[in-house]
Coordinates of C-alpha atoms and ligand atoms in Angstrom, one line a residue:
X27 CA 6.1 -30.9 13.9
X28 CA 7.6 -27.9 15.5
X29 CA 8.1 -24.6 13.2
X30 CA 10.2 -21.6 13.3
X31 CA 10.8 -19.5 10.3
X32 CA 13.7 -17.2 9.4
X33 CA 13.0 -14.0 7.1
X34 CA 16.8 -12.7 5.7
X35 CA 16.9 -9.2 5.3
X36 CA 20.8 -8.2 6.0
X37 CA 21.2 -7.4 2.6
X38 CA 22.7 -4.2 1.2
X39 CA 20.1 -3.8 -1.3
X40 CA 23.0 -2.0 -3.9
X41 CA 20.8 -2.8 -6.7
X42 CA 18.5 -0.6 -5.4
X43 CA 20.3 2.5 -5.3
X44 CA 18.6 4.0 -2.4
X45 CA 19.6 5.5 0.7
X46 CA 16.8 3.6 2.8
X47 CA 17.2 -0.1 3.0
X48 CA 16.0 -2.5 0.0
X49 CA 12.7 -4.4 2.1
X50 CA 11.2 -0.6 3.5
X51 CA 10.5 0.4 -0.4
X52 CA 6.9 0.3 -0.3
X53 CA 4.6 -2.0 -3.1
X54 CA 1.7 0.3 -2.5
X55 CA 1.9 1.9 0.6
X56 CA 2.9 -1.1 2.8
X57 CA 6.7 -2.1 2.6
X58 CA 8.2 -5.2 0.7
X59 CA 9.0 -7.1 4.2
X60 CA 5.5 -6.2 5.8
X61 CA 3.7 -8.2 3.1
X62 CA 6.0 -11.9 4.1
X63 CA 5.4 -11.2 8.1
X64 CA 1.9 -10.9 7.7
X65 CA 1.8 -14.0 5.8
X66 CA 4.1 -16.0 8.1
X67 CA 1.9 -14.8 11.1
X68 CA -0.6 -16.4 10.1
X69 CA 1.0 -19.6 9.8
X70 CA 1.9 -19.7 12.7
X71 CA 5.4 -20.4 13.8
X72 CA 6.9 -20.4 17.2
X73 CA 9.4 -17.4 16.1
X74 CA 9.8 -15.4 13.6
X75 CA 13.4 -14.2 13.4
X76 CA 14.4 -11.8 10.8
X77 CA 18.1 -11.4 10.0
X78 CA 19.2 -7.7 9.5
X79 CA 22.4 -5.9 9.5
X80 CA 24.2 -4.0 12.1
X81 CA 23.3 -0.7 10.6
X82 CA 19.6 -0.9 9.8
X83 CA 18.2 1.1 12.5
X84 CA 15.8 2.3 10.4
X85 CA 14.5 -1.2 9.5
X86 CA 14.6 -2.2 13.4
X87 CA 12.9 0.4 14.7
X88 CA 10.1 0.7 12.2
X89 CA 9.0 -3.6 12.5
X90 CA 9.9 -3.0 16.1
X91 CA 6.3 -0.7 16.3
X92 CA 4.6 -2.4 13.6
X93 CA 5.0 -6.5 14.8
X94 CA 6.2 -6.4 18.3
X95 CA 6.4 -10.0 18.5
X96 CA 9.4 -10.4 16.2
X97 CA 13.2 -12.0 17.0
X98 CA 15.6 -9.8 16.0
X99 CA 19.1 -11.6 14.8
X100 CA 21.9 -9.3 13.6
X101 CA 24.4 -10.6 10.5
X102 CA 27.7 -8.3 11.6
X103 CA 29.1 -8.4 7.9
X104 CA 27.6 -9.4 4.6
X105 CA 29.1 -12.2 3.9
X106 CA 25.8 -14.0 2.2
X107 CA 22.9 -15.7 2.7
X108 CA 24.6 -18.9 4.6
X109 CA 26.0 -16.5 6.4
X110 CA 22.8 -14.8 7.3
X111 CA 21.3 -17.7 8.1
X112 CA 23.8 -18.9 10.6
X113 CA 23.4 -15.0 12.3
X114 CA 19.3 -16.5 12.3
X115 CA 19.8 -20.0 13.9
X116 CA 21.9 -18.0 17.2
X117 CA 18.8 -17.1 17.8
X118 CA 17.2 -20.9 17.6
X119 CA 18.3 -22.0 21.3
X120 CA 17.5 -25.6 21.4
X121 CA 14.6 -25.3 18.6
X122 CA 14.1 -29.2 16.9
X123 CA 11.9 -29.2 14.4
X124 CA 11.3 -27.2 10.9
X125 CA 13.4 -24.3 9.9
X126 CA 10.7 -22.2 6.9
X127 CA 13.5 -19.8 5.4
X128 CA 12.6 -17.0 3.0
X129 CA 14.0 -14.1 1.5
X130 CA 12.8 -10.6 2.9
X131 CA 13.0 -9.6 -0.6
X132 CA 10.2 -11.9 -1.7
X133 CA 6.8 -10.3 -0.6
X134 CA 4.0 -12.0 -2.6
X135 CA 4.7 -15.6 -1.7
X136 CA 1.3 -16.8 -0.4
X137 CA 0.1 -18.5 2.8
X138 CA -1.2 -21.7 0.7
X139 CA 2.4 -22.3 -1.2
X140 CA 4.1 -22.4 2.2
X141 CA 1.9 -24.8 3.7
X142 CA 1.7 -26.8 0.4
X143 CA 6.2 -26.8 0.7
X144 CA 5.6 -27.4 4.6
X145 CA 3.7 -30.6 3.4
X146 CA 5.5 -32.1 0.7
X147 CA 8.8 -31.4 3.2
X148 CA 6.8 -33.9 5.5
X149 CA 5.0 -36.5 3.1
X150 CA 8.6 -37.1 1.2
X151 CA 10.3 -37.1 4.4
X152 CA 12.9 -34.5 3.1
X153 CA 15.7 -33.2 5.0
X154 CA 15.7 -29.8 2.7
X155 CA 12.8 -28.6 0.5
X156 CA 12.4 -25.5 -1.3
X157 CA 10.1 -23.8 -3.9
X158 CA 11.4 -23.7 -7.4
X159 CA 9.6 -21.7 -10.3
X160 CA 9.9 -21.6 -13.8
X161 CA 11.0 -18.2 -15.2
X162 CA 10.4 -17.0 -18.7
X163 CA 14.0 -14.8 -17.7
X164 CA 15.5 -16.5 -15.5
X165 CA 18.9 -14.1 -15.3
X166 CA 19.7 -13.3 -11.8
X167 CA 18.3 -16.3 -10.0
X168 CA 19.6 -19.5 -8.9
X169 CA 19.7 -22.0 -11.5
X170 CA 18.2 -25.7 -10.1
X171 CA 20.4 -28.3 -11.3
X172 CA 18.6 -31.9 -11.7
X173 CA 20.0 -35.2 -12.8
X174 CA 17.7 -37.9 -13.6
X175 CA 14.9 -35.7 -12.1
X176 CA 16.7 -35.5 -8.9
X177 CA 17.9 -31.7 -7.9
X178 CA 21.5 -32.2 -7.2
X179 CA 22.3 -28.5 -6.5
X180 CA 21.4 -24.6 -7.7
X181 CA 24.6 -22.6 -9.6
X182 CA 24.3 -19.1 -9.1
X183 CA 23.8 -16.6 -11.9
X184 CA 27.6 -15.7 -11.8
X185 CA 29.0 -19.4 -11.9
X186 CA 26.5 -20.8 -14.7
X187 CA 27.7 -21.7 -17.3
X188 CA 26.1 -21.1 -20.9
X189 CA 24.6 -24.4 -20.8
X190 CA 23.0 -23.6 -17.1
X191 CA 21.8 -20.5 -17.9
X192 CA 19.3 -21.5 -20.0
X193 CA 17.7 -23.6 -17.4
X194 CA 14.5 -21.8 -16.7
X195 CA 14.2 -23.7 -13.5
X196 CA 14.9 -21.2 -10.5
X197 CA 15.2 -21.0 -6.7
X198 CA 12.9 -18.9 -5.4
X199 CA 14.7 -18.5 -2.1
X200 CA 12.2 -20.3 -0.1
X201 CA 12.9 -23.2 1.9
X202 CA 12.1 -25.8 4.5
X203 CA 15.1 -27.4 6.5
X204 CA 15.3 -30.0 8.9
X205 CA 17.0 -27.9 12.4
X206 CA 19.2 -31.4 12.4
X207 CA 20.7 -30.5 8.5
X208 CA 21.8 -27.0 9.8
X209 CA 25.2 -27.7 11.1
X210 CA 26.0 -28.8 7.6
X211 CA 26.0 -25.0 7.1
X212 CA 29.6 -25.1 8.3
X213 CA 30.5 -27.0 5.5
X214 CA 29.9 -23.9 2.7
X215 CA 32.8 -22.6 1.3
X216 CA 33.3 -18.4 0.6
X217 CA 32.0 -18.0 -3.6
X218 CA 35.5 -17.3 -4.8
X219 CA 33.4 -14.9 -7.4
X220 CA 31.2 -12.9 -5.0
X221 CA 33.0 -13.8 -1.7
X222 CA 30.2 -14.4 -0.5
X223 CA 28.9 -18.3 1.4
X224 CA 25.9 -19.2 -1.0
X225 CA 22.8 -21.0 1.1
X226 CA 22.5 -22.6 -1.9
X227 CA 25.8 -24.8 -1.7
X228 CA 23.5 -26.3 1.1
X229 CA 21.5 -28.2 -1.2
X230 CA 24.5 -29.8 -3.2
X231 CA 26.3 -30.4 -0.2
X232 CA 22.9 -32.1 1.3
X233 CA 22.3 -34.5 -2.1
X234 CA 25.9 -35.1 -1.9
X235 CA 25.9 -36.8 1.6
X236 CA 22.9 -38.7 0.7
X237 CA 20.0 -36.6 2.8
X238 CA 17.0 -36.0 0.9
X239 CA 16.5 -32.8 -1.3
X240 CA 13.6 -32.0 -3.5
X241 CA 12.8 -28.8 -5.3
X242 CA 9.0 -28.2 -5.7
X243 CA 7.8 -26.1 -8.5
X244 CA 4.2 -25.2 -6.9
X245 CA 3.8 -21.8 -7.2
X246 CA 4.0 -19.3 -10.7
X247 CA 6.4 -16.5 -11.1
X248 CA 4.5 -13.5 -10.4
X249 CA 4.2 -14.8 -6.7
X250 CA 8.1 -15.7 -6.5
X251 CA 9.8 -12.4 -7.7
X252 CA 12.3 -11.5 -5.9
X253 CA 12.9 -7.4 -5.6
X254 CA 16.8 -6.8 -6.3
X255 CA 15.9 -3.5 -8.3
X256 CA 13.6 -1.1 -9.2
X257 CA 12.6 -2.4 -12.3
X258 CA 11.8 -5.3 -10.0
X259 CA 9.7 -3.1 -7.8
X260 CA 7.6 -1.7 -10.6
X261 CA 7.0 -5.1 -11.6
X262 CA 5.8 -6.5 -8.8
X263 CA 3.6 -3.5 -8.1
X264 CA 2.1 -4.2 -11.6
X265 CA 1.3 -7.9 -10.8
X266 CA 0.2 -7.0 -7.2
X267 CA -2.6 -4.8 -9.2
X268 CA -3.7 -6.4 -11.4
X269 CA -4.1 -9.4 -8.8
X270 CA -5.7 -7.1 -6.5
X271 CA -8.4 -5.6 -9.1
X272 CA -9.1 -9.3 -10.3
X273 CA -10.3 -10.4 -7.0
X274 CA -12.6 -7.5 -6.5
X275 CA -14.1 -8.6 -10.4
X276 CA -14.5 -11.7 -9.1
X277 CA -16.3 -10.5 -5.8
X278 CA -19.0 -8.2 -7.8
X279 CA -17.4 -4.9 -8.6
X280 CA -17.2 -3.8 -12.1
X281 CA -13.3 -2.2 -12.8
X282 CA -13.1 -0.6 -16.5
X283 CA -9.5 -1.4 -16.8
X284 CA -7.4 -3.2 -14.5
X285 CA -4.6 -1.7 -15.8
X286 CA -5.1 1.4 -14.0
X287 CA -7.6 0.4 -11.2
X288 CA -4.6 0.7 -8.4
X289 CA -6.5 -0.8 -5.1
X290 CA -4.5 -1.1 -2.3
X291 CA -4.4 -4.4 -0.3
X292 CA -6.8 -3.3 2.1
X293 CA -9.2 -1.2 0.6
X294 CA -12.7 -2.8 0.5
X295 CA -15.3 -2.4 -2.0
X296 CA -19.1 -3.6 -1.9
X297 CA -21.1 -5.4 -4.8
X298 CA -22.1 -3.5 -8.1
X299 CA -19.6 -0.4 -7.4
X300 CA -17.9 0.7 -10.5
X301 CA -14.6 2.0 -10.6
X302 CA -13.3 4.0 -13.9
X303 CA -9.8 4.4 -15.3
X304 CA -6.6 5.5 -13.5
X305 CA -8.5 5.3 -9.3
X306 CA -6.6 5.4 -6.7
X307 CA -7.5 3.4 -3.5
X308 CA -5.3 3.8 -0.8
X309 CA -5.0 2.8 2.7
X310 CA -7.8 1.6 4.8
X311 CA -10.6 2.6 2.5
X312 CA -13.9 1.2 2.4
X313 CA -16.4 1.6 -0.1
X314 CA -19.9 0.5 -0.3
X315 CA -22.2 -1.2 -2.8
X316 CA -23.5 0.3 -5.9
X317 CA -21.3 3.8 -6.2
X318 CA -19.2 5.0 -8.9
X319 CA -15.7 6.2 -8.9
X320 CA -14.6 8.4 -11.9
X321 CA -11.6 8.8 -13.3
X322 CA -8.3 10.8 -12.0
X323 CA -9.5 10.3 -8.0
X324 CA -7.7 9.2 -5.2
X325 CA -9.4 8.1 -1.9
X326 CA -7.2 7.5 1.1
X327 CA -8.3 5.7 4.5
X328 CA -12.0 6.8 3.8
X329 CA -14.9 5.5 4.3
X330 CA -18.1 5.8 1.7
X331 CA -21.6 4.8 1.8
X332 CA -23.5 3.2 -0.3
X333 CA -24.9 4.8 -3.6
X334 CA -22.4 7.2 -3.6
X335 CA -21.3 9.2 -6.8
X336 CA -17.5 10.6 -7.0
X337 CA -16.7 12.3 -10.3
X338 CA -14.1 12.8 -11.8
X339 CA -10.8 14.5 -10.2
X340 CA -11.5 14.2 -7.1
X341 CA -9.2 14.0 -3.5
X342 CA -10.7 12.4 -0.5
X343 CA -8.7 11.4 2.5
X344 CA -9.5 10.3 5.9
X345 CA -13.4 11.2 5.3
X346 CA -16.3 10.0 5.5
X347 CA -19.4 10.0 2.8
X348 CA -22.6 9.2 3.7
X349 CA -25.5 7.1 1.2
X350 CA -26.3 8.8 -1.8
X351 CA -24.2 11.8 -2.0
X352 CA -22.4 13.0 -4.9
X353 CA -18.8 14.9 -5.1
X354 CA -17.0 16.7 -7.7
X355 CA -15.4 16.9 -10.1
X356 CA -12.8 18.5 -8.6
X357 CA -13.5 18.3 -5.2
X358 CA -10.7 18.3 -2.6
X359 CA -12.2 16.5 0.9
X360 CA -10.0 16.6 3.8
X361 CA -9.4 15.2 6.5
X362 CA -11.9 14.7 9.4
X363 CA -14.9 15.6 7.5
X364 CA -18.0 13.9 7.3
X365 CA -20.4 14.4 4.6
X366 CA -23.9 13.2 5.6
X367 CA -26.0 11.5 2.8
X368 CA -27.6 12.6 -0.2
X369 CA -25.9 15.6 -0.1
X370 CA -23.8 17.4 -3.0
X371 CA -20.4 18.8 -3.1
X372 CA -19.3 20.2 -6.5
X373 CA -16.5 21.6 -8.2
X374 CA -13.7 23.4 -6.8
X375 CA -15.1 22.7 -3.1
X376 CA -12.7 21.9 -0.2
X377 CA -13.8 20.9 3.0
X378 CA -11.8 20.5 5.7
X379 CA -12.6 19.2 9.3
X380 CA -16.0 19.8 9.0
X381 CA -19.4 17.7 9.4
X382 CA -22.5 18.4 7.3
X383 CA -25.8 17.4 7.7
X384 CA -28.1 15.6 5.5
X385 CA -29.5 17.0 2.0
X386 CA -26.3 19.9 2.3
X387 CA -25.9 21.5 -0.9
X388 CA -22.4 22.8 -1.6
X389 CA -22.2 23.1 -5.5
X390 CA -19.9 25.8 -6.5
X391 CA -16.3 27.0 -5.5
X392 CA -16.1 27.4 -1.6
X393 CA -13.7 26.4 1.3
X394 CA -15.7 25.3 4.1
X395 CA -13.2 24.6 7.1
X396 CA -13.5 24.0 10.7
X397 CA -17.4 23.9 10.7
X398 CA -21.0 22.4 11.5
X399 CA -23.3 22.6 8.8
X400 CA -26.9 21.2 9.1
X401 CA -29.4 19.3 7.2
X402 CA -30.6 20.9 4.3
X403 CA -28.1 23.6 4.0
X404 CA -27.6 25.0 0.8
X405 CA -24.1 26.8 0.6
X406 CA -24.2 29.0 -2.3
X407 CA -21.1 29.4 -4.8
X408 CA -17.7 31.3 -3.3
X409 CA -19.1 30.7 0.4
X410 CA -15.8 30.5 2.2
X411 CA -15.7 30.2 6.1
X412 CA -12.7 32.3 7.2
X413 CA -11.8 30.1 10.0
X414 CA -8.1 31.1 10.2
X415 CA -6.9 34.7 11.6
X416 CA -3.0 33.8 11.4
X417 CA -2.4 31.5 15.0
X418 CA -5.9 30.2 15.3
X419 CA -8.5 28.1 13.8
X420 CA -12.4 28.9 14.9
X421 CA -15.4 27.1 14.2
X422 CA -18.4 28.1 11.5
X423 CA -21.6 26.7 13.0
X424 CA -25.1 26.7 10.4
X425 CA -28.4 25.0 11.4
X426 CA -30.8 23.1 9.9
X427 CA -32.3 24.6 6.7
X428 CA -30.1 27.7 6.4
X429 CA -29.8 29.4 3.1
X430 CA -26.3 31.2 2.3
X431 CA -26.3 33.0 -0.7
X432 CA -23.6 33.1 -2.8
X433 CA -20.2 34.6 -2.4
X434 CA -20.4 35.3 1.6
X435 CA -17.9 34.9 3.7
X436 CA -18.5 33.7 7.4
X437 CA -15.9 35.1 10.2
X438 CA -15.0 32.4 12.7
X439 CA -16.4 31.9 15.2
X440 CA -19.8 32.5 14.3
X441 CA -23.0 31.2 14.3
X442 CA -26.4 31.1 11.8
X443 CA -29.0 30.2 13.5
X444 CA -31.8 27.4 12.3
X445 CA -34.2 28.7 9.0
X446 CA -30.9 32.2 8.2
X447 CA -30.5 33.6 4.7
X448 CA -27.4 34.8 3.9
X449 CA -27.8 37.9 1.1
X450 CA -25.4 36.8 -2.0
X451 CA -21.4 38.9 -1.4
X452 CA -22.2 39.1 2.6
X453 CA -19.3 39.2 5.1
X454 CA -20.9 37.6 8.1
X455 CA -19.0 38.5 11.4
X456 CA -22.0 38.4 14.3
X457 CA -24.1 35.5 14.9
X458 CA -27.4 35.2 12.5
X459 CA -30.3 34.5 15.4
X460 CA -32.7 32.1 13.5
X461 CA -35.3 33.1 11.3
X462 CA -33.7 35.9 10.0
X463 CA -32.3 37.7 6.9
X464 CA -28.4 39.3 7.0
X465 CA -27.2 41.2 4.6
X466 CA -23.8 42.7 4.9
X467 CA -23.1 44.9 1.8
X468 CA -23.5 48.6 0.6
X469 CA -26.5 49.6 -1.1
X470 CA -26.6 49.7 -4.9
X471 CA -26.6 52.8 -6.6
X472 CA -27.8 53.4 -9.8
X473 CA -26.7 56.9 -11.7
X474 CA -28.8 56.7 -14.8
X475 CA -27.9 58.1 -18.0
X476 CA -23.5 58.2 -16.5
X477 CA -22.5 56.5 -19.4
X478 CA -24.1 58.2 -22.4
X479 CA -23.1 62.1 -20.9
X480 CA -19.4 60.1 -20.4
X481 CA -19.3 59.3 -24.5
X482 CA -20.6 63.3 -25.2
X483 CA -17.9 64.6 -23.5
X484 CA -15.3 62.5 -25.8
Ligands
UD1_18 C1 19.0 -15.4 -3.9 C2 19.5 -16.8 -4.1 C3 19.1 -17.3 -5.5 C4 17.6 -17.2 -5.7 C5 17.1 -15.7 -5.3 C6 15.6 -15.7 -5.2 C7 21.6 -17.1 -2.8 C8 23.1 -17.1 -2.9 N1 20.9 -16.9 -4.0 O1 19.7 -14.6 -4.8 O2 19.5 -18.6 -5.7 O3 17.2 -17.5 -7.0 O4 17.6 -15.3 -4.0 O5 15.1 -14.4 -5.1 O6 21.0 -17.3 -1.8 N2 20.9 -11.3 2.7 C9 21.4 -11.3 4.0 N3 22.7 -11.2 4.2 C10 23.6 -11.3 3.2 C11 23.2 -11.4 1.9 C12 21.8 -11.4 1.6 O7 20.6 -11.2 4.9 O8 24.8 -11.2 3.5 C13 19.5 -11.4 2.4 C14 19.0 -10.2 1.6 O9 18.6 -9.1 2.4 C15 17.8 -10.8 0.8 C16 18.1 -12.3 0.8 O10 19.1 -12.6 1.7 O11 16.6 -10.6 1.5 C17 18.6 -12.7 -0.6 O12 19.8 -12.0 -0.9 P1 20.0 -11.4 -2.4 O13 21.3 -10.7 -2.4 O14 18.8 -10.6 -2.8 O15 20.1 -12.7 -3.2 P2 19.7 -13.0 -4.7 O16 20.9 -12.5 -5.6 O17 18.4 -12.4 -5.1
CA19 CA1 17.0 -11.2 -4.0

């Protein structure tokens, strides 16, 4: 059977109170109309044609660069989802086969429950199908109507009556239609309430000219909710991570409360890691086996080893850690640096851009920035690179086995050649030739006795 599906996303979002439309609110950092896309691609479907209003250039342009293969259909008023629809199907030509329509407002719907409505649509040979759910509140949604087990039609919230709303029963906005039942979308008439045309009256105008309507509850509520508002949003984001942090229990990592363990969809995490309270894992991370993540850290699109220690309060982004090292607490990695393994980066370190070696030792309070640091450094505490002179950056290079002593400061560009010490407080400004000691400070002078003659003369 032939498949196209229809994603409607025209809506005004007004619940949401936003200036940017209701489906580019991000769940995590990936908005709420990316997550059904990348599920219908994968089903497969001739099209995909998303529904969107005349006005949302925002919208169009930013699924134009991220899923170039998508039909664009534009709904010029909101006059409702049959409405919408209709604005969806122009872009149909002479399709025959399945219509899959779902609302862009409904991210978490899964690949297996539309396959699972797909079949049912074809092993009951029904002209209309959709997902139904049961909702412990089911305010706001379409209420399914049955009679003798049969659905007869879905009221919407406004035009239940006391009786209806109590039917837990809802319409998750989800359906599979027969291209040949569409022209009975000419039969809806405007919601005298909302003036709006409901999609809904489709299915009581279907049962009511004898074509075949079921309602399939197959899926739970968590995976149906539908974002309206931003107590919505929150909600979802809260089932998304918990989801999320149970999968990665179930795949071997240890998460010490999955309250606060807020993954991102496509982070990665390898066997035995363990990840404390209140972690952030964001973007394209990936983390190896065996490491521990503290608590109050955020990781973004990095990538660590295995065996790798982050303490507490730490910011990483776009890095990368190599086996065996340990950072923080309090350690601020930025991006393009690469930290080779076992190494050590303390407290109150940031590095910036910058690639160290294996076995480099940065414990204590520095800024290392725009350099090339060797295996077996050790960076002594307050090292800062001064890599900045007000319009350009320069590069610190160290060698192999250097020893900085602590509180230097190292003028970009220069150079410390393989085997350097660094005295402790030196400002470095020439290249170090390897092999040899630099100091940069004046001598200490001692004036013995200064502070006893000093009391005498009070
Ligand atoms: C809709 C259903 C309701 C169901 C719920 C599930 C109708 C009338 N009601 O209600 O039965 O329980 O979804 O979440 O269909 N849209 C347009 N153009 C419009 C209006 C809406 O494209 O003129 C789009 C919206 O962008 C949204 C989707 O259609 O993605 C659903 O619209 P929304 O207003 O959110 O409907 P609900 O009140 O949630
Ligand atoms: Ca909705």
């Amino acid at each position: 059977m032939r498949l196209t599906a229809i994603i409607l996303a025209a809506g005004l979002g007004i619940r949401m109170k936003s200036s940017i439309p209701k489906v580019l609110h991000k769940i995590y950092d990936k908005p709420i109309i990316h997550y059904i896309i990348e599920t219908l691609h994968q089903l497969q479907p001739e099209k995909i044609i998303i529904v969107i209003n005349e006005d949302s250039h925002i919208l169009r342009n930013s699924l134009e660069n991220t899923f170039p293969s998508l039909t664009f259909a534009i709904q010029q008023d909101q006059k409702g989802t049959a409405d919408a629809l209709k604005a969806g199907i122009s872009q149909l030509k002479d399709f025959q086969g399945i219509v899959l329509v779902v609302n862009g407002d409904t991210p978490f719907i899964s690949l297996q429950t539309l396959r699972n409505l797909l079949d049912l649509n074809k092993s009951n040979s029904e002209d209309i199908s959709f997902v139904s759910f049961i909702a412990k509140n089911p305010e706001g949604y379409g209420r399914v109507i049955r009679r003798d087990g049969r659905v007869i039609k879905i009221v919407e919230e406004k035009n239940a009556t006391k009786k209806q709303k109590e039917i837990q029963e809802v319409n998750s906005g989800i359906y599979a239609i027969k291209s040949s039942l569409l022209e009975l979308l000419n039969y809806i008439k405007i919601d005298p309430k909302k003036g709006e045309y409901f999609l809904t009256d489709l299915v009581e105008i279907a049962a009511s000219k004898g074509y075949r309507v079921g309602a399939h509850n197959i899926a739970n509520e968590e995976e149906l909710i539908g974002i309206n508002t931003r107590e919505d949003l929150h909600l979802a984001l809260h089932y998304l991570k918990k989801r999320i942090a149970k999968t990665w229990l179930s795949n071997g990592v240890t998460i010490l409360d999955i309250n606060t363990a807020f993954i991102h969809p496509d982070v990665q995490i390898g066997r035995d890691t363990v990840i404390y309270p209140n972690v952030f894992l964001e973007g394209r991370t990936i983390i190896g086996q065996d490491c521990k993540i503290y608590s109050n850290t955020r990781i973004l699109n990095s990538v660590l080893g295995n065996n790798v220690f982050i303490k507490d309060c730490c910011v990483i982004e776009s890095a990368q850690i190599m086996d065996g090292t340990i950072i923080g607490p309090f350690a601020h990695i930025r991006p393009d640096s690469i930290i080779g393994p076992m190494s050590k980066v303390g407290n109150f370190v940031e590095i910036k851009k910058s690639v160290l070696g294996r076995g480099v030792k940065a414990s204590h309070l520095s800024y290392l920035g725009d350099s090339e640091i060797g295996n077996n450094v050790n960076i002594g505490a307050g090292t800062i690179t001064c890599n900045y002179d007000g319009r350009s950056k320069y590069k610190t290079t160290i060698e192999d086995d250097v020893f900085v002593g602590s509180d230097t400061q190292l003028v970009a560009p220069v150079r410390v050649g393989r085997g350097a010490y660094i005295g402790s407080g030196s400002t470095i400004t020439k290249d170090v030739p390897a092999g040899s000691l630099a100091v940069s400070r004046a001598k200490q002078k001692n004036i013995e006795g200064w502070v006893y003659r000093k009391r005498k003369q009070k």
